[in-house]
C-alpha positions as a LaTeX table, in Angstrom:
\begin{tabular}{lrrr}
\hline
Residue & $x$ (\AA) & $y$ (\AA) & $z$ (\AA) \\
\hline
Met1 & 57.62 & $-63.29$ & $-54.92$ \\
Asn2 & 59.63 & $-60.24$ & $-53.86$ \\
Ala3 & 62.29 & $-59.64$ & $-56.20$ \\
Ser4 & 64.08 & $-57.49$ & $-53.47$ \\
Lys5 & 66.30 & $-59.85$ & $-51.17$ \\
Pro6 & 68.27 & $-57.57$ & $-48.75$ \\
Glu7 & 71.21 & $-59.07$ & $-47.06$ \\
Pro8 & 70.90 & $-59.87$ & $-43.32$ \\
Thr9 & 71.90 & $-57.20$ & $-40.97$ \\
Asp10 & 72.95 & $-57.76$ & $-37.14$ \\
Val11 & 70.68 & $-56.07$ & $-34.62$ \\
Thr12 & 72.23 & $-56.26$ & $-31.02$ \\
Pro13 & 70.44 & $-57.71$ & $-28.02$ \\
Glu14 & 70.25 & $-54.15$ & $-26.77$ \\
Asn15 & 68.75 & $-52.44$ & $-29.50$ \\
Ala16 & 66.42 & $-55.36$ & $-29.87$ \\
Arg17 & 65.34 & $-54.66$ & $-26.26$ \\
Asn18 & 65.37 & $-51.00$ & $-26.93$ \\
Leu19 & 62.73 & $-51.65$ & $-29.62$ \\
Leu20 & 60.67 & $-53.55$ & $-27.85$ \\
Thr21 & 60.55 & $-51.05$ & $-25.01$ \\
Asp22 & 59.78 & $-48.02$ & $-27.36$ \\
Leu23 & 56.92 & $-50.09$ & $-28.80$ \\
Val24 & 55.40 & $-50.94$ & $-25.48$ \\
Ser25 & 55.59 & $-47.57$ & $-24.21$ \\
Ile26 & 53.67 & $-46.04$ & $-27.25$ \\
Ser27 & 49.93 & $-46.37$ & $-26.79$ \\
Ser28 & 48.39 & $-47.97$ & $-29.71$ \\
Pro29 & 44.92 & $-49.50$ & $-29.27$ \\
Ser30 & 43.14 & $-50.38$ & $-32.24$ \\
Gly31 & 42.46 & $-47.43$ & $-34.42$ \\
Glu32 & 45.31 & $-45.40$ & $-32.89$ \\
Glu33 & 48.35 & $-47.63$ & $-34.31$ \\
Arg34 & 49.96 & $-44.71$ & $-36.10$ \\
Glu35 & 52.91 & $-43.78$ & $-33.89$ \\
Ala36 & 53.85 & $-47.32$ & $-33.37$ \\
Ala37 & 54.06 & $-47.91$ & $-36.94$ \\
Glu38 & 56.02 & $-45.19$ & $-37.70$ \\
Arg39 & 58.56 & $-46.42$ & $-34.77$ \\
Leu40 & 58.70 & $-49.64$ & $-36.74$ \\
Val41 & 59.21 & $-48.06$ & $-39.98$ \\
Glu42 & 61.92 & $-46.07$ & $-38.53$ \\
Phe43 & 63.62 & $-49.40$ & $-37.09$ \\
Phe44 & 63.81 & $-51.10$ & $-40.55$ \\
Thr45 & 65.04 & $-48.10$ & $-42.53$ \\
Ala46 & 67.49 & $-47.50$ & $-40.14$ \\
Asn47 & 68.72 & $-51.07$ & $-40.61$ \\
Gly48 & 68.74 & $-50.59$ & $-44.36$ \\
Arg49 & 65.57 & $-51.98$ & $-45.15$ \\
Glu50 & 62.71 & $-50.40$ & $-47.22$ \\
Ala51 & 59.36 & $-50.08$ & $-45.34$ \\
Trp52 & 56.53 & $-48.23$ & $-45.32$ \\
Ile53 & 52.90 & $-47.68$ & $-44.07$ \\
Asp54 & 50.13 & $-49.00$ & $-46.57$ \\
Asp55 & 46.63 & $-47.63$ & $-47.13$ \\
Val56 & 45.18 & $-49.28$ & $-44.19$ \\
Gly57 & 47.95 & $-48.83$ & $-41.77$ \\
Asn58 & 50.15 & $-52.01$ & $-41.99$ \\
Val59 & 53.64 & $-51.88$ & $-41.91$ \\
Arg60 & 55.46 & $-53.32$ & $-45.02$ \\
Ala61 & 59.00 & $-54.43$ & $-45.23$ \\
Pro62 & 59.03 & $-56.78$ & $-47.88$ \\
Ala63 & 61.99 & $-58.57$ & $-48.71$ \\
Asp64 & 62.56 & $-62.86$ & $-49.05$ \\
Asp65 & 59.36 & $-64.58$ & $-49.32$ \\
Ala66 & 60.60 & $-67.83$ & $-48.09$ \\
Val67 & 58.80 & $-66.84$ & $-44.80$ \\
Leu68 & 56.39 & $-64.01$ & $-43.94$ \\
Leu69 & 57.03 & $-63.02$ & $-40.40$ \\
Thr70 & 53.79 & $-61.21$ & $-39.16$ \\
Ser71 & 52.20 & $-60.09$ & $-35.78$ \\
His72 & 49.71 & $-57.15$ & $-34.81$ \\
Val73 & 50.51 & $-53.46$ & $-33.95$ \\
Asp74 & 47.39 & $-52.93$ & $-32.08$ \\
Thr75 & 46.72 & $-53.70$ & $-28.34$ \\
Val76 & 43.59 & $-53.67$ & $-26.33$ \\
Pro77 & 42.84 & $-50.62$ & $-24.37$ \\
Gly78 & 44.54 & $-49.86$ & $-20.97$ \\
Glu79 & 47.29 & $-48.10$ & $-18.97$ \\
Ile80 & 49.94 & $-50.23$ & $-17.46$ \\
Pro81 & 53.06 & $-48.21$ & $-16.33$ \\
Val82 & 56.08 & $-49.12$ & $-18.44$ \\
Glu83 & 58.79 & $-50.50$ & $-16.26$ \\
Val84 & 61.40 & $-52.87$ & $-16.07$ \\
Arg85 & 61.60 & $-54.86$ & $-12.43$ \\
Pro86 & 63.58 & $-57.60$ & $-11.31$ \\
Ala87 & 61.29 & $-60.71$ & $-11.43$ \\
Asp88 & 59.89 & $-61.86$ & $-7.83$ \\
Ala89 & 57.94 & $-65.01$ & $-6.55$ \\
Asp90 & 54.68 & $-63.85$ & $-8.10$ \\
Asp91 & 56.23 & $-63.70$ & $-11.60$ \\
Leu92 & 58.00 & $-67.34$ & $-10.94$ \\
Glu93 & 54.32 & $-68.54$ & $-9.80$ \\
Ala94 & 52.75 & $-67.03$ & $-12.88$ \\
Glu95 & 55.61 & $-68.47$ & $-15.17$ \\
Val96 & 56.60 & $-65.16$ & $-16.55$ \\
Ala97 & 60.31 & $-65.57$ & $-15.13$ \\
Ser98 & 62.40 & $-68.69$ & $-14.75$ \\
Glu99 & 64.34 & $-67.03$ & $-11.94$ \\
Glu100 & 64.20 & $-64.25$ & $-9.37$ \\
Gly101 & 66.12 & $-61.08$ & $-10.25$ \\
Glu102 & 65.44 & $-61.95$ & $-14.06$ \\
Asp103 & 64.52 & $-58.49$ & $-15.93$ \\
Val104 & 60.60 & $-58.28$ & $-16.53$ \\
Leu105 & 59.03 & $-55.31$ & $-18.65$ \\
Trp106 & 55.66 & $-54.40$ & $-17.54$ \\
Gly107 & 53.42 & $-52.55$ & $-19.83$ \\
Arg108 & 50.28 & $-52.95$ & $-21.90$ \\
Gly109 & 50.74 & $-55.09$ & $-25.14$ \\
Ser110 & 54.16 & $-56.70$ & $-23.82$ \\
Val111 & 52.59 & $-59.90$ & $-24.05$ \\
Asp112 & 49.84 & $-59.13$ & $-26.47$ \\
Ala113 & 51.48 & $-58.65$ & $-29.12$ \\
Thr114 & 53.93 & $-56.25$ & $-29.00$ \\
Gly115 & 56.44 & $-58.77$ & $-27.51$ \\
Pro116 & 56.00 & $-60.99$ & $-30.59$ \\
Leu117 & 55.81 & $-58.03$ & $-32.94$ \\
Ala118 & 59.19 & $-56.85$ & $-31.85$ \\
Ala119 & 60.77 & $-60.13$ & $-31.94$ \\
Met120 & 59.64 & $-60.68$ & $-35.43$ \\
Ala121 & 60.82 & $-57.23$ & $-36.48$ \\
Val122 & 64.30 & $-57.97$ & $-35.24$ \\
Ala123 & 64.39 & $-61.43$ & $-36.52$ \\
Ala124 & 63.36 & $-60.06$ & $-39.91$ \\
Val125 & 66.29 & $-57.87$ & $-40.47$ \\
Arg126 & 68.70 & $-60.18$ & $-39.01$ \\
Thr127 & 67.92 & $-62.68$ & $-41.60$ \\
Gly128 & 66.61 & $-60.62$ & $-44.77$ \\
Val129 & 62.98 & $-62.22$ & $-44.50$ \\
Ser130 & 59.72 & $-60.12$ & $-45.07$ \\
Phe131 & 57.89 & $-58.47$ & $-42.34$ \\
Val132 & 54.32 & $-56.98$ & $-41.98$ \\
Gly133 & 52.94 & $-55.32$ & $-38.89$ \\
Val134 & 49.19 & $-55.47$ & $-39.13$ \\
Val135 & 46.54 & $-53.30$ & $-37.62$ \\
Gly136 & 43.05 & $-53.82$ & $-36.14$ \\
Glu137 & 43.43 & $-57.57$ & $-34.91$ \\
Glu138 & 41.88 & $-56.89$ & $-31.50$ \\
Thr139 & 38.64 & $-55.49$ & $-33.32$ \\
Asn140 & 37.98 & $-56.64$ & $-36.88$ \\
Ser141 & 41.29 & $-57.68$ & $-38.56$ \\
Arg142 & 41.26 & $-55.02$ & $-41.11$ \\
Gly143 & 45.02 & $-55.40$ & $-41.56$ \\
Ala144 & 45.32 & $-59.28$ & $-42.08$ \\
Arg145 & 42.04 & $-58.78$ & $-44.24$ \\
His146 & 43.81 & $-56.35$ & $-46.53$ \\
Leu147 & 46.99 & $-58.04$ & $-46.67$ \\
Val148 & 45.53 & $-61.25$ & $-48.11$ \\
Val149 & 44.12 & $-59.51$ & $-51.14$ \\
Asp150 & 47.18 & $-57.04$ & $-51.38$ \\
Arg151 & 50.10 & $-59.09$ & $-51.44$ \\
Glu152 & 51.22 & $-62.27$ & $-53.11$ \\
Glu153 & 50.96 & $-65.41$ & $-51.21$ \\
Pro154 & 54.49 & $-66.12$ & $-49.37$ \\
Asp155 & 56.03 & $-69.67$ & $-49.18$ \\
Ala156 & 55.56 & $-70.00$ & $-45.32$ \\
Val157 & 53.80 & $-67.64$ & $-42.53$ \\
Val158 & 54.58 & $-67.48$ & $-38.99$ \\
Asn159 & 51.92 & $-65.10$ & $-37.25$ \\
Gly160 & 53.12 & $-63.62$ & $-34.03$ \\
Glu161 & 51.28 & $-64.14$ & $-30.78$ \\
Pro162 & 52.22 & $-65.24$ & $-27.22$ \\
Ser163 & 53.15 & $-68.86$ & $-27.15$ \\
Gly164 & 56.16 & $-68.82$ & $-24.72$ \\
Ala165 & 59.65 & $-69.35$ & $-25.98$ \\
Thr166 & 59.00 & $-73.16$ & $-26.20$ \\
Gly167 & 55.42 & $-73.26$ & $-27.61$ \\
Ile168 & 54.10 & $-73.62$ & $-31.16$ \\
Thr169 & 50.72 & $-72.82$ & $-32.00$ \\
Leu170 & 49.06 & $-74.92$ & $-35.07$ \\
Gly171 & 45.27 & $-74.52$ & $-34.06$ \\
Tyr172 & 42.71 & $-71.87$ & $-33.43$ \\
Arg173 & 39.07 & $-71.91$ & $-33.26$ \\
Gly174 & 36.81 & $-69.86$ & $-35.64$ \\
Phe175 & 34.67 & $-67.05$ & $-34.89$ \\
Leu176 & 31.35 & $-65.79$ & $-35.47$ \\
Ala177 & 29.59 & $-62.71$ & $-34.52$ \\
Gly178 & 25.68 & $-62.11$ & $-34.57$ \\
Thr179 & 23.51 & $-59.43$ & $-33.51$ \\
Tyr180 & 19.87 & $-60.49$ & $-32.59$ \\
Val181 & 16.91 & $-57.75$ & $-32.70$ \\
Ala182 & 13.52 & $-58.34$ & $-31.51$ \\
Thr183 & 10.47 & $-55.98$ & $-31.03$ \\
Ser184 & 7.26 & $-56.42$ & $-28.93$ \\
Glu185 & 4.36 & $-54.48$ & $-28.09$ \\
Ser186 & 4.37 & $-52.70$ & $-24.79$ \\
Gly187 & 2.28 & $-53.65$ & $-22.12$ \\
His188 & 1.78 & $-54.15$ & $-18.59$ \\
Thr189 & 4.25 & $-56.07$ & $-16.75$ \\
Ser190 & 1.49 & $-58.11$ & $-15.10$ \\
Arg191 & 0.62 & $-59.74$ & $-18.55$ \\
Pro192 & 1.74 & $-63.07$ & $-19.20$ \\
Glu193 & 2.80 & $-62.60$ & $-22.81$ \\
Pro194 & 6.74 & $-62.59$ & $-23.30$ \\
Asn195 & 8.11 & $-59.38$ & $-24.30$ \\
Ala196 & 11.10 & $-58.84$ & $-26.70$ \\
Ile197 & 13.50 & $-59.12$ & $-23.90$ \\
Gln198 & 12.31 & $-62.52$ & $-22.95$ \\
His199 & 12.36 & $-63.54$ & $-26.57$ \\
Ala200 & 16.17 & $-62.53$ & $-26.63$ \\
Ile201 & 16.65 & $-64.57$ & $-23.78$ \\
Asp202 & 14.76 & $-67.53$ & $-25.00$ \\
Trp203 & 16.72 & $-67.69$ & $-28.38$ \\
Trp204 & 19.99 & $-67.44$ & $-26.61$ \\
Thr205 & 19.20 & $-70.13$ & $-23.97$ \\
Ala206 & 18.09 & $-72.44$ & $-26.95$ \\
Val207 & 21.22 & $-71.77$ & $-28.81$ \\
Glu208 & 23.50 & $-72.47$ & $-25.56$ \\
Asp209 & 21.46 & $-75.53$ & $-25.22$ \\
Ala210 & 21.86 & $-76.79$ & $-28.88$ \\
Phe211 & 25.73 & $-76.37$ & $-28.42$ \\
Ala212 & 26.19 & $-78.00$ & $-24.85$ \\
Asp213 & 28.82 & $-80.51$ & $-24.75$ \\
Asp214 & 30.16 & $-82.95$ & $-22.24$ \\
Glu215 & 32.27 & $-80.92$ & $-19.81$ \\
Tyr216 & 35.15 & $-83.51$ & $-20.44$ \\
His217 & 35.16 & $-82.76$ & $-24.09$ \\
Pro218 & 38.32 & $-80.57$ & $-24.65$ \\
Val219 & 37.05 & $-76.96$ & $-25.25$ \\
Phe220 & 38.96 & $-76.55$ & $-28.52$ \\
Glu221 & 36.78 & $-79.14$ & $-29.94$ \\
Arg222 & 33.49 & $-77.50$ & $-28.52$ \\
Val223 & 31.37 & $-74.48$ & $-29.80$ \\
Thr224 & 31.48 & $-71.75$ & $-27.31$ \\
Ala225 & 28.59 & $-69.66$ & $-26.94$ \\
Lys226 & 28.81 & $-66.25$ & $-25.08$ \\
Pro227 & 26.67 & $-63.06$ & $-25.22$ \\
Val228 & 28.80 & $-59.97$ & $-24.99$ \\
Asp229 & 26.39 & $-57.01$ & $-25.11$ \\
Val230 & 22.82 & $-56.43$ & $-24.58$ \\
Asp231 & 20.43 & $-53.29$ & $-24.76$ \\
Gly232 & 16.68 & $-53.63$ & $-24.22$ \\
Gly233 & 13.61 & $-51.73$ & $-22.84$ \\
Ser234 & 10.74 & $-49.67$ & $-23.90$ \\
Ser235 & 10.99 & $-47.48$ & $-27.16$ \\
Ala236 & 11.32 & $-43.73$ & $-27.17$ \\
Asp237 & 7.65 & $-43.46$ & $-28.18$ \\
Gly238 & 6.55 & $-46.14$ & $-25.25$ \\
Leu239 & 4.74 & $-48.36$ & $-27.74$ \\
Ser240 & 6.77 & $-50.82$ & $-27.70$ \\
Val241 & 9.65 & $-52.92$ & $-26.17$ \\
Glu242 & 12.74 & $-53.55$ & $-28.14$ \\
Thr243 & 16.08 & $-55.60$ & $-27.57$ \\
Thr244 & 19.40 & $-55.94$ & $-29.16$ \\
Leu245 & 21.68 & $-58.84$ & $-28.27$ \\
Glu246 & 25.30 & $-59.03$ & $-29.37$ \\
Val247 & 26.77 & $-62.79$ & $-29.41$ \\
Gln248 & 30.02 & $-64.45$ & $-30.39$ \\
Leu249 & 30.66 & $-68.12$ & $-31.06$ \\
Arg250 & 33.90 & $-69.82$ & $-31.20$ \\
Ile251 & 34.07 & $-72.28$ & $-34.02$ \\
Pro252 & 36.20 & $-75.89$ & $-33.46$ \\
Pro253 & 37.87 & $-77.26$ & $-36.65$ \\
Thr254 & 35.37 & $-79.93$ & $-37.00$ \\
Leu255 & 32.83 & $-77.73$ & $-37.84$ \\
Thr256 & 32.10 & $-74.88$ & $-40.29$ \\
Ala257 & 30.76 & $-71.48$ & $-39.90$ \\
Asp258 & 27.88 & $-72.06$ & $-42.12$ \\
Ala259 & 27.09 & $-75.20$ & $-39.90$ \\
Val260 & 26.96 & $-73.13$ & $-36.69$ \\
Arg261 & 24.98 & $-70.55$ & $-38.36$ \\
Glu262 & 22.50 & $-72.91$ & $-39.23$ \\
Thr263 & 22.34 & $-74.40$ & $-35.67$ \\
Ala264 & 21.72 & $-71.12$ & $-34.01$ \\
Glu265 & 19.04 & $-69.96$ & $-36.71$ \\
Ala266 & 17.03 & $-73.38$ & $-36.29$ \\
Glu267 & 16.33 & $-71.93$ & $-32.73$ \\
Leu268 & 15.35 & $-68.60$ & $-34.05$ \\
Glu269 & 11.34 & $-68.34$ & $-33.66$ \\
Ile270 & 10.70 & $-64.55$ & $-33.03$ \\
Gly271 & 13.16 & $-61.71$ & $-33.88$ \\
Thr272 & 16.13 & $-61.49$ & $-36.73$ \\
Val273 & 19.88 & $-62.12$ & $-36.42$ \\
Ser274 & 22.46 & $-60.66$ & $-38.65$ \\
Trp275 & 25.78 & $-62.09$ & $-38.97$ \\
Ala276 & 29.25 & $-60.56$ & $-39.50$ \\
Glu277 & 31.66 & $-62.15$ & $-41.88$ \\
Pro278 & 33.02 & $-65.34$ & $-39.96$ \\
Ile279 & 36.55 & $-66.14$ & $-39.27$ \\
Pro280 & 37.10 & $-70.01$ & $-40.43$ \\
Pro281 & 38.94 & $-72.17$ & $-37.84$ \\
Val282 & 42.59 & $-73.43$ & $-38.60$ \\
Met283 & 44.53 & $-76.75$ & $-37.47$ \\
Glu284 & 47.97 & $-77.03$ & $-39.32$ \\
Ser285 & 49.58 & $-80.25$ & $-39.28$ \\
Pro286 & 52.87 & $-80.90$ & $-37.07$ \\
Arg287 & 54.42 & $-82.22$ & $-39.85$ \\
Thr288 & 55.23 & $-79.12$ & $-42.16$ \\
Glu289 & 58.51 & $-77.73$ & $-42.85$ \\
Val290 & 57.36 & $-74.73$ & $-40.32$ \\
Ala291 & 56.61 & $-76.88$ & $-37.38$ \\
Arg292 & 59.78 & $-79.03$ & $-38.15$ \\
Ala293 & 62.02 & $-75.61$ & $-38.29$ \\
Phe294 & 60.18 & $-74.61$ & $-34.87$ \\
Arg295 & 61.16 & $-77.88$ & $-33.15$ \\
Ala296 & 64.70 & $-77.79$ & $-34.22$ \\
Ala297 & 64.99 & $-74.01$ & $-33.21$ \\
Ile298 & 63.59 & $-74.79$ & $-29.88$ \\
Arg299 & 65.73 & $-77.84$ & $-29.32$ \\
Glu300 & 68.79 & $-75.73$ & $-30.38$ \\
Gln301 & 67.98 & $-73.49$ & $-27.21$ \\
Asp302 & 67.95 & $-76.78$ & $-25.13$ \\
Ala303 & 64.45 & $-76.87$ & $-24.53$ \\
Asp304 & 61.43 & $-79.08$ & $-25.44$ \\
Pro305 & 59.04 & $-77.81$ & $-27.83$ \\
Arg306 & 55.29 & $-77.75$ & $-26.93$ \\
Leu307 & 52.67 & $-77.94$ & $-29.80$ \\
Leu308 & 49.68 & $-75.78$ & $-28.76$ \\
Arg309 & 46.00 & $-75.28$ & $-29.94$ \\
Lys310 & 44.26 & $-72.13$ & $-28.75$ \\
Thr311 & 40.76 & $-71.76$ & $-27.83$ \\
Gly312 & 40.76 & $-68.08$ & $-29.30$ \\
Thr313 & 41.03 & $-66.80$ & $-32.65$ \\
Ser314 & 43.97 & $-64.90$ & $-34.39$ \\
Asp315 & 44.98 & $-63.45$ & $-37.80$ \\
Met316 & 46.56 & $-66.85$ & $-38.59$ \\
Asn317 & 42.94 & $-68.39$ & $-39.40$ \\
Leu318 & 42.47 & $-65.52$ & $-42.16$ \\
Tyr319 & 45.86 & $-66.25$ & $-43.62$ \\
Ala320 & 45.04 & $-70.10$ & $-43.64$ \\
Gly321 & 41.63 & $-69.37$ & $-45.14$ \\
Thr322 & 43.28 & $-67.56$ & $-48.30$ \\
Trp323 & 46.88 & $-68.87$ & $-48.64$ \\
Asp324 & 47.77 & $-72.63$ & $-49.09$ \\
Cys325 & 51.07 & $-72.34$ & $-47.42$ \\
Pro326 & 52.54 & $-73.94$ & $-44.33$ \\
Met327 & 52.07 & $-71.70$ & $-41.12$ \\
Ala328 & 52.35 & $-71.53$ & $-37.22$ \\
Thr329 & 51.95 & $-68.71$ & $-34.53$ \\
Tyr330 & 54.67 & $-68.10$ & $-32.26$ \\
Gly331 & 55.91 & $-65.45$ & $-29.91$ \\
Pro332 & 57.31 & $-64.79$ & $-26.42$ \\
Gly333 & 54.80 & $-64.37$ & $-23.44$ \\
Asn334 & 52.26 & $-66.02$ & $-21.22$ \\
Ser335 & 49.06 & $-65.78$ & $-22.99$ \\
Asp336 & 47.18 & $-66.13$ & $-19.54$ \\
Leu337 & 48.51 & $-62.28$ & $-19.13$ \\
Asp338 & 46.58 & $-61.39$ & $-22.44$ \\
His339 & 44.69 & $-57.92$ & $-21.79$ \\
Ala340 & 45.54 & $-58.49$ & $-18.00$ \\
Pro341 & 45.90 & $-55.59$ & $-15.71$ \\
Asn342 & 49.64 & $-57.11$ & $-14.79$ \\
Glu343 & 50.40 & $-57.99$ & $-18.40$ \\
Arg344 & 54.51 & $-58.24$ & $-18.19$ \\
Leu345 & 57.34 & $-60.06$ & $-20.13$ \\
Ser346 & 60.69 & $-61.67$ & $-19.39$ \\
Leu347 & 63.34 & $-59.80$ & $-21.27$ \\
Ser348 & 65.27 & $-63.20$ & $-21.27$ \\
Glu349 & 62.34 & $-64.91$ & $-22.99$ \\
Phe350 & 62.18 & $-62.36$ & $-25.56$ \\
Asp351 & 65.73 & $-62.78$ & $-26.31$ \\
Arg352 & 65.15 & $-66.45$ & $-26.62$ \\
Ser353 & 62.40 & $-65.92$ & $-28.95$ \\
Val354 & 64.19 & $-63.85$ & $-31.34$ \\
Ser355 & 67.08 & $-66.63$ & $-31.56$ \\
Val356 & 64.28 & $-69.06$ & $-32.23$ \\
Leu357 & 62.68 & $-66.86$ & $-35.03$ \\
Glu358 & 66.12 & $-66.29$ & $-36.56$ \\
Ser359 & 66.78 & $-70.02$ & $-36.37$ \\
Val360 & 63.52 & $-70.74$ & $-38.29$ \\
Ala361 & 63.58 & $-67.69$ & $-40.85$ \\
Thr362 & 67.56 & $-69.06$ & $-41.60$ \\
Asp363 & 66.06 & $-72.66$ & $-42.01$ \\
Leu364 & 63.23 & $-71.82$ & $-44.31$ \\
Arg365 & 65.20 & $-69.30$ & $-46.32$ \\
Gly366 & 67.71 & $-72.21$ & $-46.87$ \\
Asp367 & 70.35 & $-71.41$ & $-49.58$ \\
Thr368 & 68.43 & $-68.34$ & $-50.94$ \\
Gln369 & 70.62 & $-65.80$ & $-49.65$ \\
\hline
\end{tabular}
């Protein structure tokens, strides 16, 4: 546990929104998070909190480990002009705003996950709990992987990703990435023997068939198999045909990465496949003190809490795979707008999410202040 337990410091709603707008205005695709990280450090130090950037680029602001608030600093690439506009009918239809005229912030990362990141930074200062902004979540999760081996386990974790101001995400599927490689002798295309490209197609078709499931089975409970990149053709010397196929599989909590890998490899007759380190699935109980604190905080906002399971993967998977403490994922924003060209966030929803996080952190901190 961290010995330092700073007193809560007030952050005005205006300053909270300013932090959000500043961070969204700073381009921070994976690998280029430094400027945004420095803005976060500036925010914490200006509010009397110790903060620094660690060896991999994470922003560390340790305090009371009754709960660790953490989200990712990086975004996917893409330029979206940063501006605040009044909500219109399209915003209402997309469930971005609750009424026309409400202020909506446009910009890359406003939803995934700079909105949750800024909300957590503000709530951490207001309540005196620990905060980490991690890097590389959109690529290899290098920040979260470093964090779980470089700090002690907190009492609880709240991970920042868009769930909407009333959503509590308790489950994510796991992730397994592989690279298939095959080589065959070159020959005239009139010959019937399959080449390396066909071998790759045959293997992946067999893998998809192996994981085929009833379409009425919930997606969260299925394995989703997707090819994400392919490169193939004649070798430079013209003597062979070469193929490389990059694939990704999403793993439901009912299966392990080993089981999914074994099923895929069982269909392998020609070629080889190498696997990256998997990310395990996670499904947290709705009865933990973290989930209970969120339900109470959302009801304080005169809203009905929603328990969510996401078909993707987040850093919470890594935290749950290493730390044996209760956790959940939460943050403002409509996740349907993740990575989208029209990514935008209601500022009133941002305000509500800060209030929810503040209530949750205060609840979990209890009488330790």
